[in-house]
CSV table of C-alpha atoms in Angstrom, one decimal:
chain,number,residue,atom,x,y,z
A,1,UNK,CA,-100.8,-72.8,-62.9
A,2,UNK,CA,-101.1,-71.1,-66.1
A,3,UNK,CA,-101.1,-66.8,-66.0
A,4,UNK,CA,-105.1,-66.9,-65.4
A,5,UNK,CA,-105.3,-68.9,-62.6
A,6,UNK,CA,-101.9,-67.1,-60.8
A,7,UNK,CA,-103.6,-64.5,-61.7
A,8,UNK,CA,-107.1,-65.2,-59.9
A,9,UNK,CA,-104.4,-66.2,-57.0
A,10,UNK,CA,-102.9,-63.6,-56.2
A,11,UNK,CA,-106.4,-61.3,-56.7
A,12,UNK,CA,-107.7,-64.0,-53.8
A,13,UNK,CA,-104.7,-63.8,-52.1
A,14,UNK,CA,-104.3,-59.7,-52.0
A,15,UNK,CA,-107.7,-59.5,-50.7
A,16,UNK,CA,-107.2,-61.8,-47.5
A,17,UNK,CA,-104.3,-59.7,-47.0
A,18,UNK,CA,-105.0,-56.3,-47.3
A,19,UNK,CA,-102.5,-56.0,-49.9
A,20,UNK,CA,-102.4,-54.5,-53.7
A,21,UNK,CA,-102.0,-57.3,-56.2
A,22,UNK,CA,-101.0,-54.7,-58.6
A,23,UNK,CA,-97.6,-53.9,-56.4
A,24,UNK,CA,-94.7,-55.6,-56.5
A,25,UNK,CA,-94.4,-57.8,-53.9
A,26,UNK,CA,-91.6,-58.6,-51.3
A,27,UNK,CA,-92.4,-61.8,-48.7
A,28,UNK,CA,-90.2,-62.0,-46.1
A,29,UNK,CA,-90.2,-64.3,-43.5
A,30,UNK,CA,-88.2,-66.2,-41.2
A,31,UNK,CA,-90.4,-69.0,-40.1
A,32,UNK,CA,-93.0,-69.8,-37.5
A,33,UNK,CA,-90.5,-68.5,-34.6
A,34,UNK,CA,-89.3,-65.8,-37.2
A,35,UNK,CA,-85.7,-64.8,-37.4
A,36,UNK,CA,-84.3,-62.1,-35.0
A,37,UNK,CA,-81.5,-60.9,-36.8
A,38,UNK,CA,-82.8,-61.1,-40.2
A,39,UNK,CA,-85.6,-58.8,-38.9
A,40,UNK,CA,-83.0,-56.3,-37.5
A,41,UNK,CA,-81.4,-56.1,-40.9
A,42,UNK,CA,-84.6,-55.5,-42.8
A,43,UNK,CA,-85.7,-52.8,-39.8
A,44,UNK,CA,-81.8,-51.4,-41.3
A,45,UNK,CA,-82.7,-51.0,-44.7
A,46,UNK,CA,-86.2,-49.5,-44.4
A,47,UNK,CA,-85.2,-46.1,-45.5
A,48,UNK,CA,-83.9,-47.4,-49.0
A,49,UNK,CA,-86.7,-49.6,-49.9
A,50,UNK,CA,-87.7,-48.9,-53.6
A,51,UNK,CA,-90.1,-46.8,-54.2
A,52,UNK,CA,-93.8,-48.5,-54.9
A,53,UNK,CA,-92.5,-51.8,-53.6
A,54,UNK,CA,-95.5,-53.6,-50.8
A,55,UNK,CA,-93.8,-55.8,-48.4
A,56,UNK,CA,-95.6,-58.4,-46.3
A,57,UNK,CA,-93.5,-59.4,-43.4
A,58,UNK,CA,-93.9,-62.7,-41.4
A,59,UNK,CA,-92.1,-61.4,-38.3
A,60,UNK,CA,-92.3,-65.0,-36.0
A,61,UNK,CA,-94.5,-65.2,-32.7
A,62,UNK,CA,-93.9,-62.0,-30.7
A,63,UNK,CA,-91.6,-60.7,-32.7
A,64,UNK,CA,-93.6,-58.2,-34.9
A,65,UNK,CA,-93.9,-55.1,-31.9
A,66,UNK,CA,-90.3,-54.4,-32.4
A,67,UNK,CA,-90.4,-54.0,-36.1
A,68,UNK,CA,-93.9,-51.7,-35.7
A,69,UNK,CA,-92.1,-49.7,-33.6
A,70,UNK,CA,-89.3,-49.4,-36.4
A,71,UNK,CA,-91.5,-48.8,-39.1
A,72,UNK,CA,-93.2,-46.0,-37.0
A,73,UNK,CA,-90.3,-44.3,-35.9
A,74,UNK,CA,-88.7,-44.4,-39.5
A,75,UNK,CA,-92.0,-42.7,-40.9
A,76,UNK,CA,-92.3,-40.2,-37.8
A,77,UNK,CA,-88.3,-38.8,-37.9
A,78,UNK,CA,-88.6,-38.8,-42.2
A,79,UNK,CA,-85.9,-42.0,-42.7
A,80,UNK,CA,-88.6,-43.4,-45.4
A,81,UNK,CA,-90.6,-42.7,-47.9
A,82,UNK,CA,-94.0,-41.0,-46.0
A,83,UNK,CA,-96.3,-43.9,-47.5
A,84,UNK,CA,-94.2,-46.9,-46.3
A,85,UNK,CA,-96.2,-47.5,-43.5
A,86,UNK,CA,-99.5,-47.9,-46.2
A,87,UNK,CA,-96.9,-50.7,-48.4
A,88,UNK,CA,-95.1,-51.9,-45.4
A,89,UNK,CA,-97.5,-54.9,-44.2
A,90,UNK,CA,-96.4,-56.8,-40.7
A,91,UNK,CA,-97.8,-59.9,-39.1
A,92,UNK,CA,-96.4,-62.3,-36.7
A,93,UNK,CA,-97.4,-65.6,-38.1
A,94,UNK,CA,-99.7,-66.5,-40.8
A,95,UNK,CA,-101.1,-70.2,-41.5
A,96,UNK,CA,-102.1,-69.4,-44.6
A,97,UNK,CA,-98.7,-69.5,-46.4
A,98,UNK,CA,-100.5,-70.1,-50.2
A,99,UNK,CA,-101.8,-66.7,-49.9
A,100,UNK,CA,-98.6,-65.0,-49.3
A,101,UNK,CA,-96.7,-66.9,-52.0
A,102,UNK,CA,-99.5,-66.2,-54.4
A,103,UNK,CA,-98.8,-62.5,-54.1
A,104,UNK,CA,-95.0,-62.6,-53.8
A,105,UNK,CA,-92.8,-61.2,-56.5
A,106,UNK,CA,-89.7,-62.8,-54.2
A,107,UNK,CA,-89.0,-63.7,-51.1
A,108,UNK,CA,-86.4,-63.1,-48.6
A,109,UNK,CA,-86.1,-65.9,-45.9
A,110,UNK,CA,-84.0,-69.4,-44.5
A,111,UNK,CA,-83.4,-72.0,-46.6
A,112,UNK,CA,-85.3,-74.5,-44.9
A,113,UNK,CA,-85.7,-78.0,-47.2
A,114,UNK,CA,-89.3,-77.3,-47.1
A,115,UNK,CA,-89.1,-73.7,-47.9
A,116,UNK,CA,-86.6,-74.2,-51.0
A,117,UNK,CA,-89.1,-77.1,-52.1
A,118,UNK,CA,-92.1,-74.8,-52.3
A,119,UNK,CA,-90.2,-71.3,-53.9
A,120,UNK,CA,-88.7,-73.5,-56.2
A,121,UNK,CA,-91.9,-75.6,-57.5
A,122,UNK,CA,-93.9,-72.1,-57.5
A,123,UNK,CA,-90.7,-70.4,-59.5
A,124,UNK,CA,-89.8,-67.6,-56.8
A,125,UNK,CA,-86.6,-65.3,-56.5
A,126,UNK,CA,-85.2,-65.8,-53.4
A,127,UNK,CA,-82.9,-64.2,-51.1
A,128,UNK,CA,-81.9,-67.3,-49.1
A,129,UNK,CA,-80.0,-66.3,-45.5
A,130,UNK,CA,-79.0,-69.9,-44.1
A,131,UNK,CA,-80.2,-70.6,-40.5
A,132,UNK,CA,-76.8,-70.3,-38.5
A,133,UNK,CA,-76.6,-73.4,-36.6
A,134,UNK,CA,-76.2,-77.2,-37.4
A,135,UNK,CA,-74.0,-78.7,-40.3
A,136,UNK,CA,-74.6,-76.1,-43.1
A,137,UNK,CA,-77.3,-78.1,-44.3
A,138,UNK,CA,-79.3,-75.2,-45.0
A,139,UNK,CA,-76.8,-73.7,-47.2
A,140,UNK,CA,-76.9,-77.1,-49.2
A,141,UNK,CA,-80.6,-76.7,-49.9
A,142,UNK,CA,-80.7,-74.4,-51.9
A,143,UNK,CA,-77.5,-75.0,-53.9
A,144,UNK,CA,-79.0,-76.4,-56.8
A,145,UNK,CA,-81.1,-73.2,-57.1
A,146,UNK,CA,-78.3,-70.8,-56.8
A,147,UNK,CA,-76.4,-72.3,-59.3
A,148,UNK,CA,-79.1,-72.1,-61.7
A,149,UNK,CA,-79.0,-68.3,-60.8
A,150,UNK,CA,-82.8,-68.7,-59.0
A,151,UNK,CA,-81.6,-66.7,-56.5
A,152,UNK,CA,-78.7,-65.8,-53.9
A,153,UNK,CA,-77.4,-66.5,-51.1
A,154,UNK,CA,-75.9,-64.8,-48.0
A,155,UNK,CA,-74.5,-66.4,-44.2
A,156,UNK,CA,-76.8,-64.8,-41.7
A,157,UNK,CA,-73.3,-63.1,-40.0
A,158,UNK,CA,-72.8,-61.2,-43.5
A,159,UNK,CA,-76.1,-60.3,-44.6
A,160,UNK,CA,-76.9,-56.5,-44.3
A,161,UNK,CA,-78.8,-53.7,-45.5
A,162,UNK,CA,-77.1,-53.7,-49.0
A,163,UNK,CA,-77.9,-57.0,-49.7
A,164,UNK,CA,-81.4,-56.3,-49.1
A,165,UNK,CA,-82.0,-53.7,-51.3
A,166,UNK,CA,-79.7,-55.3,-53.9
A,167,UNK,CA,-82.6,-57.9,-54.2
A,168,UNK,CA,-84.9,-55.2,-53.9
A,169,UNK,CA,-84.0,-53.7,-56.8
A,170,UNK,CA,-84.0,-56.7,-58.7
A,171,UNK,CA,-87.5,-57.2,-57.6
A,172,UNK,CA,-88.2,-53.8,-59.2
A,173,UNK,CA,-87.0,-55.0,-62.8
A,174,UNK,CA,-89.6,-57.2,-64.3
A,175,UNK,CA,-87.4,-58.9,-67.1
A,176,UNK,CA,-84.1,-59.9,-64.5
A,177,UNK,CA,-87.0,-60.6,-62.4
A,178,UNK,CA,-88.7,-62.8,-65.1
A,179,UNK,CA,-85.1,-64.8,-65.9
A,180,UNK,CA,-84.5,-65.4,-62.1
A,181,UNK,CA,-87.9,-67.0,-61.4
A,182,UNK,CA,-87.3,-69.0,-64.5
A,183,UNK,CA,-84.2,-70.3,-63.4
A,184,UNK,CA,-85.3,-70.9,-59.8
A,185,UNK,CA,-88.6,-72.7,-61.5
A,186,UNK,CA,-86.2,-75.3,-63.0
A,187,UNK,CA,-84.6,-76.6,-60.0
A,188,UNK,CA,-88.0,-77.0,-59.0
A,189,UNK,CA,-90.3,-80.9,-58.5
A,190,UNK,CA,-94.0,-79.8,-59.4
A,191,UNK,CA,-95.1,-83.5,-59.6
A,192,UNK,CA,-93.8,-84.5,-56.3
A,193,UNK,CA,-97.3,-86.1,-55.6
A,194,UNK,CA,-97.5,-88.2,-58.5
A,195,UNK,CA,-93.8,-89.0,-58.5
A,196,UNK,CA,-94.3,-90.9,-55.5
A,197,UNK,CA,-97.4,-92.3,-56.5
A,198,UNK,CA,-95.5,-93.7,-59.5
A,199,UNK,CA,-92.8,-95.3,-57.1
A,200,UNK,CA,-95.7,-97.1,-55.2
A,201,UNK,CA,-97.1,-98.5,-58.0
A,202,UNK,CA,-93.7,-99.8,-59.0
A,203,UNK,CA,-92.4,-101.1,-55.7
A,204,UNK,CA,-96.0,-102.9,-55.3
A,205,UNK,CA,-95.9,-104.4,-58.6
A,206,UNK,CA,-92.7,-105.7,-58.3
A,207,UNK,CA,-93.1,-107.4,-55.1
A,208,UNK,CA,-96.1,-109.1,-56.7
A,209,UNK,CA,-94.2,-110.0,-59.4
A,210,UNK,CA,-91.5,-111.7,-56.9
A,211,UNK,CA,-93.7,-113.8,-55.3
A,212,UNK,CA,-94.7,-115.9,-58.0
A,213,UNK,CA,-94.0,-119.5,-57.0
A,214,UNK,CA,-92.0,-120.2,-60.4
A,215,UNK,CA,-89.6,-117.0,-59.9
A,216,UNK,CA,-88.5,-116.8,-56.5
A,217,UNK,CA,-85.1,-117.5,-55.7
A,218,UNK,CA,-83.7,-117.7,-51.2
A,219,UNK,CA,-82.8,-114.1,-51.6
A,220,UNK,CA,-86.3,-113.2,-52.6
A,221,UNK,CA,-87.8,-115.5,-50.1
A,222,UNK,CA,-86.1,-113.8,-47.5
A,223,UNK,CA,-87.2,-110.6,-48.5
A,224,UNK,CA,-90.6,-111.6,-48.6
A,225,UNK,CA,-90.5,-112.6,-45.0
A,226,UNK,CA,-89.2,-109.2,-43.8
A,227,UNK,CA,-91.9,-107.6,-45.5
């Protein structure tokens, strides 16, 4: 989308949310069942949030009282900055993930093949924490975008406050910002749609063009009867 329409987005998509589209943004979000201890590490690092960041955190199902509580406390015993709680946004799930991404600035979250997919075609920082189970896959995912420098990476054991505000602050500086959402934007498909589309059309034609009587050899025989 060109800078109007992202523009008219993230207007549409601040609204919906109660959110400022004029504030830099931080998504985070561990995924429909959220993800415990990366919520416990963000709950860490409240205190040293920049200041004049909005955050719009995607707890998971039932996990969003905890981090409420958190949030309250922090504000209540003076660990944050008095108006966090008015920047500081909490939901437990949201099914309307288009709006969130069309208001983030970066996003910290697992590297899910799905989630790397859409940061990547929509040119978002990202602090990726691998889910902590399985092959490593996760980590693999988003490889290609961290070695293009469109964003880091951190195992869910090391991650920790300072990490958070690290990317925080990067958040907070519109030009590294700028360069790191470019990079991440060119490890990115945008055409996936029409890619396939393309493959179709290809595959199709070429099977029609192997079934002419005067060009079709056993092999392709064969092949016509499994298909």
């Amino acid at each position: 989308a060109d800078a109007a329409s992202a523009a008219l987005l993230r207007a549409e998509g601040a609204q919906a949310l109660g959110l400022d589209p004029q504030a830099p943004t931080l998504l985070i979000t561990g995924g429909s069942l959220g993800a415990q201890h990366l919520n416990e590490v963000i709950v860490a690092s409240l205190g040293r949030l920049p200041s004049g960041l909005q955050v719009l955190h995607l707890t998971g199902r039932g996990k969003d009282a905890p981090v409420r509580a958190a949030l309250e406390r922090a504000v209540a015993e003076g660990d944050c900055a008095p108006d966090l709680a008015e920047r500081y946004h909490v939901l437990d799930y949201l099914s309307a993930m288009e709006r969130a991404y069309a208001c983030a600035d970066g996003v910290i979250c697992r590297s899910g093949a799905g989630t790397v997919a859409e940061l990547t075609a929509l040119g978002l920082p990202a602090l990726y924490v691998p889910l902590p189970i399985g092959n490593g896959e996760q980590r693999l995912n988003a490889a290609d975008c961290i070695a293009a420098g469109g964003g880091r990476l951190v195992p869910d054991g090391e991650v920790s406050a300072d990490d958070i505000v690290s990317f925080t602050d990067l958040l907070a500086d519109p030009e590294a910002r700028g360069a790191v959402a470019e990079a991440a934007a060119s490890t990115g498909v945008r055409d996936g749609a029409a890619r396939l589309a393309a493959l179709i059309r290809s595959v199709a034609a070429e099977a029609r063009s192997g079934a002419a009587p005067d060009d079709r050899g056993a092999d392709q025989s064969a092949d016509q009867e499994v298909k």
